[in-house]
Amino acid sequence: MRRATEEAILPRFRNLEEGQVEDKGGNDPVTIADKESEALLREGLAAIDDSLAFVGEESAHADPGILERLDQPCWIVDPVDGTRNFAHGKPPFAVIIARADGGLAQSGWLYDCLTGRFCAAHRGKGAFVDGERVSARGTGQTPPVAAISLIFMEEERRQATRRHISPNYELVDIPFCAAEQYPRLGLGQNDVSIFERTLAWDHAAGALWLEEAGGRVARPDGSPYRVDEWDRKGLLGASTPQLWDKLALQYGRL
């Protein structure tokens, strides 16, 4: 992750040339740094364990059939999480890797390219930041602090969220970077989040990390997040199970 950051990502930060940023559709940009980072990560992960299938965001965009690998042992890679920020020359942006088996993330890593913060988690073994074990904590504020992503919601659900959920929380801006949002939920900056789009490269590592820290991430009906349900919408995250329960109750009224 550090190699990809140093060789492919940071040299392009605030240094993108014309033609090095494309729109994949739906206001979803990709840059030359995403593609070069993914190539380096694929090479590096194959050297670690080439028995695992590789599911990268950009390779899956080029060939959606790659998503079928998510139900088998695989590496899941977001080569630049927060590309929207990166392309506009601002933080945060990160590299995300997860290792999955049986449709569930077993390990996850989130590397902040600018600060070097390294979050890691392994199923049943806890969550760590820069090598130190952490326990999730809320902000302690009343009302709780919420970061709610509305950008991929249909308009009717967006309006319902604004009417029925938003008034119960202090709303803060989303960082447009899952590798930043999940640590905010675990480290006392935010209490709850709602995600509409739940692609595996965005959520597999962060959801595992927050759960291993003692928070909760689940579908609105309480079922666990699975990487092989990449097309399923709706995911709730919270710094404590109690905050998650309250949010899920409100969400169920939409």
PDB file of C-alpha atoms in Angstrom:
ATOM      1  CA  MET A   1       0.000   0.000   0.000  1.00  0.00           C
ATOM      2  CA  ARG A   2       2.859   2.355   0.771  1.00  0.00           C
ATOM      3  CA  ARG A   3       4.563   1.464  -2.495  1.00  0.00           C
ATOM      4  CA  ALA A   4       1.421   2.194  -4.510  1.00  0.00           C
ATOM      5  CA  THR A   5       1.026   5.475  -2.658  1.00  0.00           C
ATOM      6  CA  GLU A   6       4.596   6.585  -3.219  1.00  0.00           C
ATOM      7  CA  GLU A   7       4.981   5.394  -6.807  1.00  0.00           C
ATOM      8  CA  ALA A   8       1.539   5.815  -8.352  1.00  0.00           C
ATOM      9  CA  ILE A   9      -0.628   8.112  -6.252  1.00  0.00           C
ATOM     10  CA  LEU A  10       1.288  10.955  -4.629  1.00  0.00           C
ATOM     11  CA  PRO A  11       3.304  11.846  -7.759  1.00  0.00           C
ATOM     12  CA  ARG A  12      -0.063  12.558  -9.453  1.00  0.00           C
ATOM     13  CA  PHE A  13      -1.593  14.492  -6.556  1.00  0.00           C
ATOM     14  CA  ARG A  14      -2.340  18.036  -7.744  1.00  0.00           C
ATOM     15  CA  ASN A  15      -0.371  17.083 -10.829  1.00  0.00           C
ATOM     16  CA  LEU A  16      -2.946  15.479 -13.126  1.00  0.00           C
ATOM     17  CA  GLU A  17      -2.725  16.407 -16.761  1.00  0.00           C
ATOM     18  CA  GLU A  18      -5.478  16.779 -19.321  1.00  0.00           C
ATOM     19  CA  GLY A  19      -6.846  13.393 -20.271  1.00  0.00           C
ATOM     20  CA  GLN A  20      -5.730  11.706 -17.030  1.00  0.00           C
ATOM     21  CA  VAL A  21      -9.182  11.971 -15.421  1.00  0.00           C
ATOM     22  CA  GLU A  22     -12.198  10.156 -16.856  1.00  0.00           C
ATOM     23  CA  ASP A  23     -15.824   9.802 -15.776  1.00  0.00           C
ATOM     24  CA  LYS A  24     -17.011   6.203 -15.454  1.00  0.00           C
ATOM     25  CA  GLY A  25     -20.586   7.512 -15.354  1.00  0.00           C
ATOM     26  CA  GLY A  26     -22.771   8.785 -12.557  1.00  0.00           C
ATOM     27  CA  ASN A  27     -20.189  11.346 -11.437  1.00  0.00           C
ATOM     28  CA  ASP A  28     -17.741   8.529 -10.644  1.00  0.00           C
ATOM     29  CA  PRO A  29     -14.262   9.646 -11.744  1.00  0.00           C
ATOM     30  CA  VAL A  30     -11.193   7.519 -12.360  1.00  0.00           C
ATOM     31  CA  THR A  31      -7.656   8.809 -12.824  1.00  0.00           C
ATOM     32  CA  ILE A  32      -4.423   7.433 -14.166  1.00  0.00           C
ATOM     33  CA  ALA A  33      -3.326   7.082 -10.526  1.00  0.00           C
ATOM     34  CA  ASP A  34      -6.205   4.648  -9.833  1.00  0.00           C
ATOM     35  CA  LYS A  35      -5.146   2.450 -12.721  1.00  0.00           C
ATOM     36  CA  GLU A  36      -1.423   2.521 -11.944  1.00  0.00           C
ATOM     37  CA  SER A  37      -2.047   1.906  -8.237  1.00  0.00           C
ATOM     38  CA  GLU A  38      -4.269  -1.083  -8.971  1.00  0.00           C
ATOM     39  CA  ALA A  39      -1.603  -2.611 -11.205  1.00  0.00           C
ATOM     40  CA  LEU A  40       1.018  -2.282  -8.465  1.00  0.00           C
ATOM     41  CA  LEU A  41      -1.330  -3.671  -5.814  1.00  0.00           C
ATOM     42  CA  ARG A  42      -2.256  -6.628  -7.977  1.00  0.00           C
ATOM     43  CA  GLU A  43       1.414  -7.427  -8.484  1.00  0.00           C
ATOM     44  CA  GLY A  44       2.208  -7.078  -4.786  1.00  0.00           C
ATOM     45  CA  LEU A  45      -0.733  -9.132  -3.554  1.00  0.00           C
ATOM     46  CA  ALA A  46       0.029 -11.919  -6.016  1.00  0.00           C
ATOM     47  CA  ALA A  47       3.494 -12.095  -4.478  1.00  0.00           C
ATOM     48  CA  ILE A  48       1.892 -12.497  -1.028  1.00  0.00           C
ATOM     49  CA  ASP A  49      -0.693 -15.108  -2.046  1.00  0.00           C
ATOM     50  CA  ASP A  50      -1.457 -15.790  -5.687  1.00  0.00           C
ATOM     51  CA  SER A  51      -4.038 -18.457  -4.807  1.00  0.00           C
ATOM     52  CA  LEU A  52      -6.596 -15.721  -4.096  1.00  0.00           C
ATOM     53  CA  ALA A  53      -8.694 -14.237  -6.870  1.00  0.00           C
ATOM     54  CA  PHE A  54      -8.234 -10.511  -7.467  1.00  0.00           C
ATOM     55  CA  VAL A  55     -11.165  -8.083  -7.452  1.00  0.00           C
ATOM     56  CA  GLY A  56     -10.074  -4.517  -8.104  1.00  0.00           C
ATOM     57  CA  GLU A  57     -12.429  -1.597  -8.616  1.00  0.00           C
ATOM     58  CA  GLU A  58     -11.003  -0.651 -11.976  1.00  0.00           C
ATOM     59  CA  SER A  59     -10.659  -4.177 -13.336  1.00  0.00           C
ATOM     60  CA  ALA A  60     -14.254  -4.880 -12.273  1.00  0.00           C
ATOM     61  CA  HIS A  61     -15.417  -1.730 -14.053  1.00  0.00           C
ATOM     62  CA  ALA A  62     -13.710  -2.951 -17.234  1.00  0.00           C
ATOM     63  CA  ASP A  63     -15.078  -6.489 -16.802  1.00  0.00           C
ATOM     64  CA  PRO A  64     -18.131  -6.779 -14.502  1.00  0.00           C
ATOM     65  CA  GLY A  65     -17.804 -10.563 -14.623  1.00  0.00           C
ATOM     66  CA  ILE A  66     -14.942 -10.185 -12.157  1.00  0.00           C
ATOM     67  CA  LEU A  67     -17.543  -9.479  -9.452  1.00  0.00           C
ATOM     68  CA  GLU A  68     -18.452 -13.167  -9.522  1.00  0.00           C
ATOM     69  CA  ARG A  69     -15.143 -13.822  -7.756  1.00  0.00           C
ATOM     70  CA  LEU A  70     -16.458 -12.185  -4.579  1.00  0.00           C
ATOM     71  CA  ASP A  71     -18.004 -15.451  -3.373  1.00  0.00           C
ATOM     72  CA  GLN A  72     -14.609 -17.186  -3.362  1.00  0.00           C
ATOM     73  CA  PRO A  73     -11.337 -16.516  -1.525  1.00  0.00           C
ATOM     74  CA  CYS A  74     -10.181 -13.186  -2.939  1.00  0.00           C
ATOM     75  CA  TRP A  75      -8.337  -9.939  -2.533  1.00  0.00           C
ATOM     76  CA  ILE A  76     -10.594  -6.864  -2.806  1.00  0.00           C
ATOM     77  CA  VAL A  77      -8.884  -3.617  -3.736  1.00  0.00           C
ATOM     78  CA  ASP A  78      -9.800   0.037  -3.963  1.00  0.00           C
ATOM     79  CA  PRO A  79      -6.631   1.518  -5.484  1.00  0.00           C
ATOM     80  CA  VAL A  80      -7.637   5.110  -4.657  1.00  0.00           C
ATOM     81  CA  ASP A  81     -10.584   5.479  -2.317  1.00  0.00           C
ATOM     82  CA  GLY A  82     -11.784   9.063  -2.500  1.00  0.00           C
ATOM     83  CA  THR A  83     -10.920   9.584  -6.160  1.00  0.00           C
ATOM     84  CA  ARG A  84     -13.339  12.523  -6.294  1.00  0.00           C
ATOM     85  CA  ASN A  85     -11.229  14.286  -3.644  1.00  0.00           C
ATOM     86  CA  PHE A  86      -7.942  13.236  -5.228  1.00  0.00           C
ATOM     87  CA  ALA A  87      -8.971  14.526  -8.653  1.00  0.00           C
ATOM     88  CA  HIS A  88      -9.829  17.897  -7.107  1.00  0.00           C
ATOM     89  CA  GLY A  89      -6.507  18.099  -5.300  1.00  0.00           C
ATOM     90  CA  LYS A  90      -7.799  17.729  -1.758  1.00  0.00           C
ATOM     91  CA  PRO A  91      -7.845  15.104   1.002  1.00  0.00           C
ATOM     92  CA  PRO A  92      -8.849  12.585   2.146  1.00  0.00           C
ATOM     93  CA  PHE A  93      -7.963   9.699  -0.115  1.00  0.00           C
ATOM     94  CA  ALA A  94      -6.622   6.267   0.686  1.00  0.00           C
ATOM     95  CA  VAL A  95      -5.807   2.741  -0.412  1.00  0.00           C
ATOM     96  CA  ILE A  96      -8.090  -0.066   0.779  1.00  0.00           C
ATOM     97  CA  ILE A  97      -7.451  -3.815   0.704  1.00  0.00           C
ATOM     98  CA  ALA A  98      -9.589  -6.618   2.100  1.00  0.00           C
ATOM     99  CA  ARG A  99      -9.133 -10.358   2.103  1.00  0.00           C
ATOM    100  CA  ALA A 100     -12.408 -12.242   1.885  1.00  0.00           C
ATOM    101  CA  ASP A 101     -13.496 -15.865   2.107  1.00  0.00           C
ATOM    102  CA  GLY A 102     -16.988 -17.334   2.131  1.00  0.00           C
ATOM    103  CA  GLY A 103     -18.480 -13.973   1.174  1.00  0.00           C
ATOM    104  CA  LEU A 104     -17.157 -12.309   4.345  1.00  0.00           C
ATOM    105  CA  ALA A 105     -14.148 -10.062   4.881  1.00  0.00           C
ATOM    106  CA  GLN A 106     -11.553 -11.867   6.984  1.00  0.00           C
ATOM    107  CA  SER A 107      -8.947  -9.106   7.064  1.00  0.00           C
ATOM    108  CA  GLY A 108      -8.976  -5.458   6.094  1.00  0.00           C
ATOM    109  CA  TRP A 109      -6.486  -2.627   5.737  1.00  0.00           C
ATOM    110  CA  LEU A 110      -7.014   1.113   5.182  1.00  0.00           C
ATOM    111  CA  TYR A 111      -4.019   3.329   4.437  1.00  0.00           C
ATOM    112  CA  ASP A 112      -4.403   7.112   4.394  1.00  0.00           C
ATOM    113  CA  CYS A 113      -2.075   8.278   1.643  1.00  0.00           C
ATOM    114  CA  LEU A 114      -1.305  11.713   3.107  1.00  0.00           C
ATOM    115  CA  THR A 115      -1.172  11.065   6.855  1.00  0.00           C
ATOM    116  CA  GLY A 116       0.102   7.500   6.750  1.00  0.00           C
ATOM    117  CA  ARG A 117      -2.568   6.348   9.203  1.00  0.00           C
ATOM    118  CA  PHE A 118      -2.854   2.576   8.910  1.00  0.00           C
ATOM    119  CA  CYS A 119      -6.004   0.832  10.109  1.00  0.00           C
ATOM    120  CA  ALA A 120      -6.030  -2.961  10.196  1.00  0.00           C
ATOM    121  CA  ALA A 121      -8.455  -5.620  11.354  1.00  0.00           C
ATOM    122  CA  HIS A 122      -8.690  -9.407  11.352  1.00  0.00           C
ATOM    123  CA  ARG A 123     -11.892 -11.269  12.065  1.00  0.00           C
ATOM    124  CA  GLY A 124     -12.024 -12.261  15.720  1.00  0.00           C
ATOM    125  CA  LYS A 125      -8.706 -10.584  16.499  1.00  0.00           C
ATOM    126  CA  GLY A 126      -9.588  -6.918  16.955  1.00  0.00           C
ATOM    127  CA  ALA A 127      -9.003  -3.592  15.218  1.00  0.00           C
ATOM    128  CA  PHE A 128      -5.824  -1.561  15.177  1.00  0.00           C
ATOM    129  CA  VAL A 129      -4.588   1.898  14.231  1.00  0.00           C
ATOM    130  CA  ASP A 130      -0.860   2.156  13.569  1.00  0.00           C
ATOM    131  CA  GLY A 131      -0.341  -1.072  15.462  1.00  0.00           C
ATOM    132  CA  GLU A 132      -2.294  -0.062  18.571  1.00  0.00           C
ATOM    133  CA  ARG A 133      -5.507  -1.903  19.391  1.00  0.00           C
ATOM    134  CA  VAL A 134      -8.530   0.399  19.526  1.00  0.00           C
ATOM    135  CA  SER A 135     -12.066   0.233  20.901  1.00  0.00           C
ATOM    136  CA  ALA A 136     -14.843   2.126  19.162  1.00  0.00           C
ATOM    137  CA  ARG A 137     -16.287   5.098  20.992  1.00  0.00           C
ATOM    138  CA  GLY A 138     -19.041   7.558  20.211  1.00  0.00           C
ATOM    139  CA  THR A 139     -18.829  11.317  20.378  1.00  0.00           C
ATOM    140  CA  GLY A 140     -20.931  11.507  23.539  1.00  0.00           C
ATOM    141  CA  GLN A 141     -22.869  14.383  22.019  1.00  0.00           C
ATOM    142  CA  THR A 142     -26.619  14.964  22.167  1.00  0.00           C
ATOM    143  CA  PRO A 143     -28.003  14.685  19.586  1.00  0.00           C
ATOM    144  CA  PRO A 144     -25.578  12.124  18.109  1.00  0.00           C
ATOM    145  CA  VAL A 145     -23.436  13.119  15.134  1.00  0.00           C
ATOM    146  CA  ALA A 146     -24.444  11.645  11.781  1.00  0.00           C
ATOM    147  CA  ALA A 147     -22.714  11.509   8.405  1.00  0.00           C
ATOM    148  CA  ILE A 148     -25.360  10.501   5.895  1.00  0.00           C
ATOM    149  CA  SER A 149     -24.505   9.792   2.272  1.00  0.00           C
ATOM    150  CA  LEU A 150     -27.405  10.866   0.066  1.00  0.00           C
ATOM    151  CA  ILE A 151     -25.659  10.975  -3.282  1.00  0.00           C
ATOM    152  CA  PHE A 152     -26.631   7.503  -4.527  1.00  0.00           C
ATOM    153  CA  MET A 153     -30.171   7.498  -3.124  1.00  0.00           C
ATOM    154  CA  GLU A 154     -33.217   7.834  -5.297  1.00  0.00           C
ATOM    155  CA  GLU A 155     -34.925  11.178  -4.781  1.00  0.00           C
ATOM    156  CA  GLU A 156     -37.911   9.797  -2.871  1.00  0.00           C
ATOM    157  CA  ARG A 157     -35.682   8.037  -0.326  1.00  0.00           C
ATOM    158  CA  ARG A 158     -33.438  11.082  -0.112  1.00  0.00           C
ATOM    159  CA  GLN A 159     -36.360  13.271   0.845  1.00  0.00           C
ATOM    160  CA  ALA A 160     -37.677  10.683   3.328  1.00  0.00           C
ATOM    161  CA  THR A 161     -34.259  10.518   4.978  1.00  0.00           C
ATOM    162  CA  ARG A 162     -34.190  14.279   5.332  1.00  0.00           C
ATOM    163  CA  ARG A 163     -37.654  14.295   6.902  1.00  0.00           C
ATOM    164  CA  HIS A 164     -37.504  11.312   9.231  1.00  0.00           C
ATOM    165  CA  ILE A 165     -33.860  10.712  10.137  1.00  0.00           C
ATOM    166  CA  SER A 166     -31.868  13.916   9.734  1.00  0.00           C
ATOM    167  CA  PRO A 167     -33.793  15.922  12.397  1.00  0.00           C
ATOM    168  CA  ASN A 168     -32.697  13.411  15.070  1.00  0.00           C
ATOM    169  CA  TYR A 169     -28.988  14.052  14.564  1.00  0.00           C
ATOM    170  CA  GLU A 170     -26.374  16.737  14.230  1.00  0.00           C
ATOM    171  CA  LEU A 171     -25.441  16.387  10.578  1.00  0.00           C
ATOM    172  CA  VAL A 172     -21.865  16.701   9.376  1.00  0.00           C
ATOM    173  CA  ASP A 173     -20.397  16.545   5.897  1.00  0.00           C
ATOM    174  CA  ILE A 174     -19.387  13.173   4.518  1.00  0.00           C
ATOM    175  CA  PRO A 175     -15.714  12.875   3.498  1.00  0.00           C
ATOM    176  CA  PHE A 176     -16.450  11.091   0.176  1.00  0.00           C
ATOM    177  CA  CYS A 177     -13.946   8.475   1.331  1.00  0.00           C
ATOM    178  CA  ALA A 178     -14.964   5.277   3.124  1.00  0.00           C
ATOM    179  CA  ALA A 179     -11.431   4.841   4.456  1.00  0.00           C
ATOM    180  CA  GLU A 180     -11.971   8.102   6.349  1.00  0.00           C
ATOM    181  CA  GLN A 181     -15.622   7.585   7.303  1.00  0.00           C
ATOM    182  CA  TYR A 182     -15.150   4.276   9.106  1.00  0.00           C
ATOM    183  CA  PRO A 183     -12.336   5.576  11.348  1.00  0.00           C
ATOM    184  CA  ARG A 184     -14.473   8.614  12.148  1.00  0.00           C
ATOM    185  CA  LEU A 185     -17.133   6.242  13.455  1.00  0.00           C
ATOM    186  CA  GLY A 186     -14.645   4.333  15.576  1.00  0.00           C
ATOM    187  CA  LEU A 187     -12.506   7.166  16.889  1.00  0.00           C
ATOM    188  CA  GLY A 188     -15.096   9.464  18.424  1.00  0.00           C
ATOM    189  CA  GLN A 189     -15.718  11.894  15.564  1.00  0.00           C
ATOM    190  CA  ASN A 190     -19.048  10.572  14.223  1.00  0.00           C
ATOM    191  CA  ASP A 191     -21.713   8.388  15.805  1.00  0.00           C
ATOM    192  CA  VAL A 192     -23.669   6.965  12.872  1.00  0.00           C
ATOM    193  CA  SER A 193     -23.582   6.769   9.089  1.00  0.00           C
ATOM    194  CA  ILE A 194     -25.925   5.676   6.339  1.00  0.00           C
ATOM    195  CA  PHE A 195     -24.491   4.309   3.108  1.00  0.00           C
ATOM    196  CA  GLU A 196     -26.678   3.641   0.077  1.00  0.00           C
ATOM    197  CA  ARG A 197     -24.176   2.093  -2.335  1.00  0.00           C
ATOM    198  CA  THR A 198     -22.298  -0.804  -0.752  1.00  0.00           C
ATOM    199  CA  LEU A 199     -19.590  -1.902  -3.174  1.00  0.00           C
ATOM    200  CA  ALA A 200     -17.130  -4.350  -1.674  1.00  0.00           C
ATOM    201  CA  TRP A 201     -13.971  -2.322  -2.324  1.00  0.00           C
ATOM    202  CA  ASP A 202     -15.489   0.613  -0.442  1.00  0.00           C
ATOM    203  CA  HIS A 203     -16.884  -1.242   2.573  1.00  0.00           C
ATOM    204  CA  ALA A 204     -15.350  -4.678   3.157  1.00  0.00           C
ATOM    205  CA  ALA A 205     -12.285  -3.521   5.076  1.00  0.00           C
ATOM    206  CA  GLY A 206     -13.876  -0.599   6.913  1.00  0.00           C
ATOM    207  CA  ALA A 207     -16.963  -2.510   8.020  1.00  0.00           C
ATOM    208  CA  LEU A 208     -14.797  -5.304   9.426  1.00  0.00           C
ATOM    209  CA  TRP A 209     -12.530  -2.791  11.163  1.00  0.00           C
ATOM    210  CA  LEU A 210     -15.429  -1.004  12.873  1.00  0.00           C
ATOM    211  CA  GLU A 211     -17.068  -4.255  13.946  1.00  0.00           C
ATOM    212  CA  GLU A 212     -13.805  -5.580  15.346  1.00  0.00           C
ATOM    213  CA  ALA A 213     -13.415  -2.309  17.257  1.00  0.00           C
ATOM    214  CA  GLY A 214     -16.788  -2.935  18.919  1.00  0.00           C
ATOM    215  CA  GLY A 215     -19.041  -0.805  16.725  1.00  0.00           C
ATOM    216  CA  ARG A 216     -21.683  -2.232  14.463  1.00  0.00           C
ATOM    217  CA  VAL A 217     -22.141  -2.368  10.697  1.00  0.00           C
ATOM    218  CA  ALA A 218     -25.098  -4.230   9.205  1.00  0.00           C
ATOM    219  CA  ARG A 219     -27.868  -4.072   6.675  1.00  0.00           C
ATOM    220  CA  PRO A 220     -30.934  -2.165   7.857  1.00  0.00           C
ATOM    221  CA  ASP A 221     -32.663  -5.482   8.615  1.00  0.00           C
ATOM    222  CA  GLY A 222     -29.772  -6.485  10.872  1.00  0.00           C
ATOM    223  CA  SER A 223     -28.192  -8.998   8.498  1.00  0.00           C
ATOM    224  CA  PRO A 224     -24.385  -8.894   8.191  1.00  0.00           C
ATOM    225  CA  TYR A 225     -22.543  -7.115   5.429  1.00  0.00           C
ATOM    226  CA  ARG A 226     -21.398  -9.599   2.796  1.00  0.00           C
ATOM    227  CA  VAL A 227     -18.964  -8.735   0.034  1.00  0.00           C
ATOM    228  CA  ASP A 228     -20.794 -10.953  -2.456  1.00  0.00           C
ATOM    229  CA  GLU A 229     -23.962  -8.866  -2.104  1.00  0.00           C
ATOM    230  CA  TRP A 230     -22.307  -5.985  -3.910  1.00  0.00           C
ATOM    231  CA  ASP A 231     -25.494  -4.878  -5.676  1.00  0.00           C
ATOM    232  CA  ARG A 232     -27.607  -4.749  -2.498  1.00  0.00           C
ATOM    233  CA  LYS A 233     -28.382  -1.227  -1.321  1.00  0.00           C
ATOM    234  CA  GLY A 234     -28.383   0.159   2.198  1.00  0.00           C
ATOM    235  CA  LEU A 235     -25.850  -0.180   5.014  1.00  0.00           C
ATOM    236  CA  LEU A 236     -25.853   1.331   8.509  1.00  0.00           C
ATOM    237  CA  GLY A 237     -22.763   1.931  10.600  1.00  0.00           C
ATOM    238  CA  ALA A 238     -22.507   3.112  14.202  1.00  0.00           C
ATOM    239  CA  SER A 239     -19.882   3.504  16.885  1.00  0.00           C
ATOM    240  CA  THR A 240     -21.939   1.438  19.346  1.00  0.00           C
ATOM    241  CA  PRO A 241     -24.597  -1.264  18.973  1.00  0.00           C
ATOM    242  CA  GLN A 242     -27.051   0.952  20.888  1.00  0.00           C
ATOM    243  CA  LEU A 243     -26.645   3.823  18.437  1.00  0.00           C
ATOM    244  CA  TRP A 244     -27.041   1.348  15.578  1.00  0.00           C
ATOM    245  CA  ASP A 245     -30.321   0.037  17.021  1.00  0.00           C
ATOM    246  CA  LYS A 246     -31.757   3.541  17.263  1.00  0.00           C
ATOM    247  CA  LEU A 247     -30.734   4.396  13.712  1.00  0.00           C
ATOM    248  CA  ALA A 248     -32.139   1.141  12.343  1.00  0.00           C
ATOM    249  CA  LEU A 249     -35.480   1.822  14.020  1.00  0.00           C
ATOM    250  CA  GLN A 250     -35.669   5.237  12.384  1.00  0.00           C
ATOM    251  CA  TYR A 251     -34.501   3.855   9.042  1.00  0.00           C
ATOM    252  CA  GLY A 252     -37.247   1.254   9.126  1.00  0.00           C
ATOM    253  CA  ARG A 253     -39.839   4.016   9.105  1.00  0.00           C
ATOM    254  CA  LEU A 254     -38.733   5.347   5.719  1.00  0.00           C
TER     255      LEU A 254
END
